[in-house]
Short mmCIF file of C-alpha atoms in Angstrom, two decimals:
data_model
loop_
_atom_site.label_atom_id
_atom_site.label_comp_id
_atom_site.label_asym_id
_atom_site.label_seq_id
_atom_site.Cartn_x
_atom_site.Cartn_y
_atom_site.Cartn_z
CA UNK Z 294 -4.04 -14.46 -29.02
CA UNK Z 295 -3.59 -16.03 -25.32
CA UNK Z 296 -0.70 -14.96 -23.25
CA UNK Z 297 1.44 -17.66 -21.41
CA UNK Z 298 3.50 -18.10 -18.24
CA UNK Z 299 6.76 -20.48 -18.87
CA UNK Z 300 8.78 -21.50 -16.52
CA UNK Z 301 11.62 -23.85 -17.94
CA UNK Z 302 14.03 -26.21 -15.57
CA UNK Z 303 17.15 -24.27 -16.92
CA UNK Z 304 15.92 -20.39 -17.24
CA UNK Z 305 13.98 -17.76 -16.42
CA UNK Z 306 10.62 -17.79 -16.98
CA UNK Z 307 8.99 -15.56 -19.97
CA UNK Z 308 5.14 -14.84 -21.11
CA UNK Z 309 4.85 -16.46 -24.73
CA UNK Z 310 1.86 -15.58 -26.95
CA UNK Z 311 0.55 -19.11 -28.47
CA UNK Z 312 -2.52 -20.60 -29.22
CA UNK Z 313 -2.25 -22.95 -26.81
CA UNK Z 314 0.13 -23.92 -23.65
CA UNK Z 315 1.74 -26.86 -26.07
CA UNK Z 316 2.44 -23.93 -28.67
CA UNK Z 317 3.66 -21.89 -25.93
CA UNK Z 318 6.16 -24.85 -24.90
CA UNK Z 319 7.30 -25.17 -28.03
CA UNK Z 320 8.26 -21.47 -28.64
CA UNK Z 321 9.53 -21.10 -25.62
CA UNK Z 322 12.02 -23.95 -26.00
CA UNK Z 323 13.17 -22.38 -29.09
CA UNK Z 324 14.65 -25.31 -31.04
CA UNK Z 325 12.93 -27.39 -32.95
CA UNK Z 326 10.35 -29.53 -31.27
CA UNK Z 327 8.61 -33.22 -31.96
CA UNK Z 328 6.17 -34.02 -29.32
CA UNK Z 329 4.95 -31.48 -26.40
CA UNK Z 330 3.01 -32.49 -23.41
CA UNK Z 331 1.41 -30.32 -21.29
CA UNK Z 332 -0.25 -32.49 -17.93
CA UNK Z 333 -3.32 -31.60 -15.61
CA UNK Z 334 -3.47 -28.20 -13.83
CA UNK Z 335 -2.54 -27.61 -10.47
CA UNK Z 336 -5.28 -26.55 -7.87
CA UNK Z 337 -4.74 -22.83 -6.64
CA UNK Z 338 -1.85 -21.96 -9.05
CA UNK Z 339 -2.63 -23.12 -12.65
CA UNK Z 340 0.63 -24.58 -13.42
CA UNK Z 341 0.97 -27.33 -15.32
CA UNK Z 342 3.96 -29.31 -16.05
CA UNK Z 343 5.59 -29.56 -19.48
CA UNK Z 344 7.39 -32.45 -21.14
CA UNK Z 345 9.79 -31.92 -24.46
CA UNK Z 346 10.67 -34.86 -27.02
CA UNK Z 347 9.96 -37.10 -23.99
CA UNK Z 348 11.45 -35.04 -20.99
CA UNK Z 349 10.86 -33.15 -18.43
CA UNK Z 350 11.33 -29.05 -19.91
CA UNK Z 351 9.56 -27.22 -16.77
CA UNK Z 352 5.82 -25.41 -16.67
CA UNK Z 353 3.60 -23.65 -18.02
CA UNK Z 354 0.26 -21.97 -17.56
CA UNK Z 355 -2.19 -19.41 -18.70
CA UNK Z 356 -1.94 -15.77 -17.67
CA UNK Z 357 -4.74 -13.42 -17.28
CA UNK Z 358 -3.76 -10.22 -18.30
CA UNK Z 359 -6.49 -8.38 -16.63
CA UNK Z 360 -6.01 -10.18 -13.58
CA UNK Z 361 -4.27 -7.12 -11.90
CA UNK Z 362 -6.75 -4.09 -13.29
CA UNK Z 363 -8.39 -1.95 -10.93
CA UNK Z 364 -11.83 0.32 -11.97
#
């Protein structure tokens, strides 16, 4: 399952497993949610910003987890 980056407004940030980065949202926010959004990616850095039942919750994006591994 993918491994996620969130970043909230109010928090620190935590790596979620989800199947996507509007499941991650949504576990991360850990109440029950109606409507995620998840917008367009930044260039460079991935991030993209999250909206909860209509307002702004903080970011989110994917992390590689064999981004740091060295042969």
């Amino acid at each position: 399952m993918p491994q996620f980056e969130t970043a909230p407004l109010n928090g620190p940030s935590a790596f979620v497993r989800a199947r996507s980065a509007e499941g991650a949202v949504a576990d991360a926010a850990g109440r029950d949610v109606e409507a995620v959004e998840v917008g367009d990616a930044e260039a460079g850095s991935g991030w993209r910003e999250a909206t909860v039942d209509g307002a702004p919750w903080g970011r989110v994006r994917p992390r590689d987890r064999m981004r740091f591994r060295r042969d």
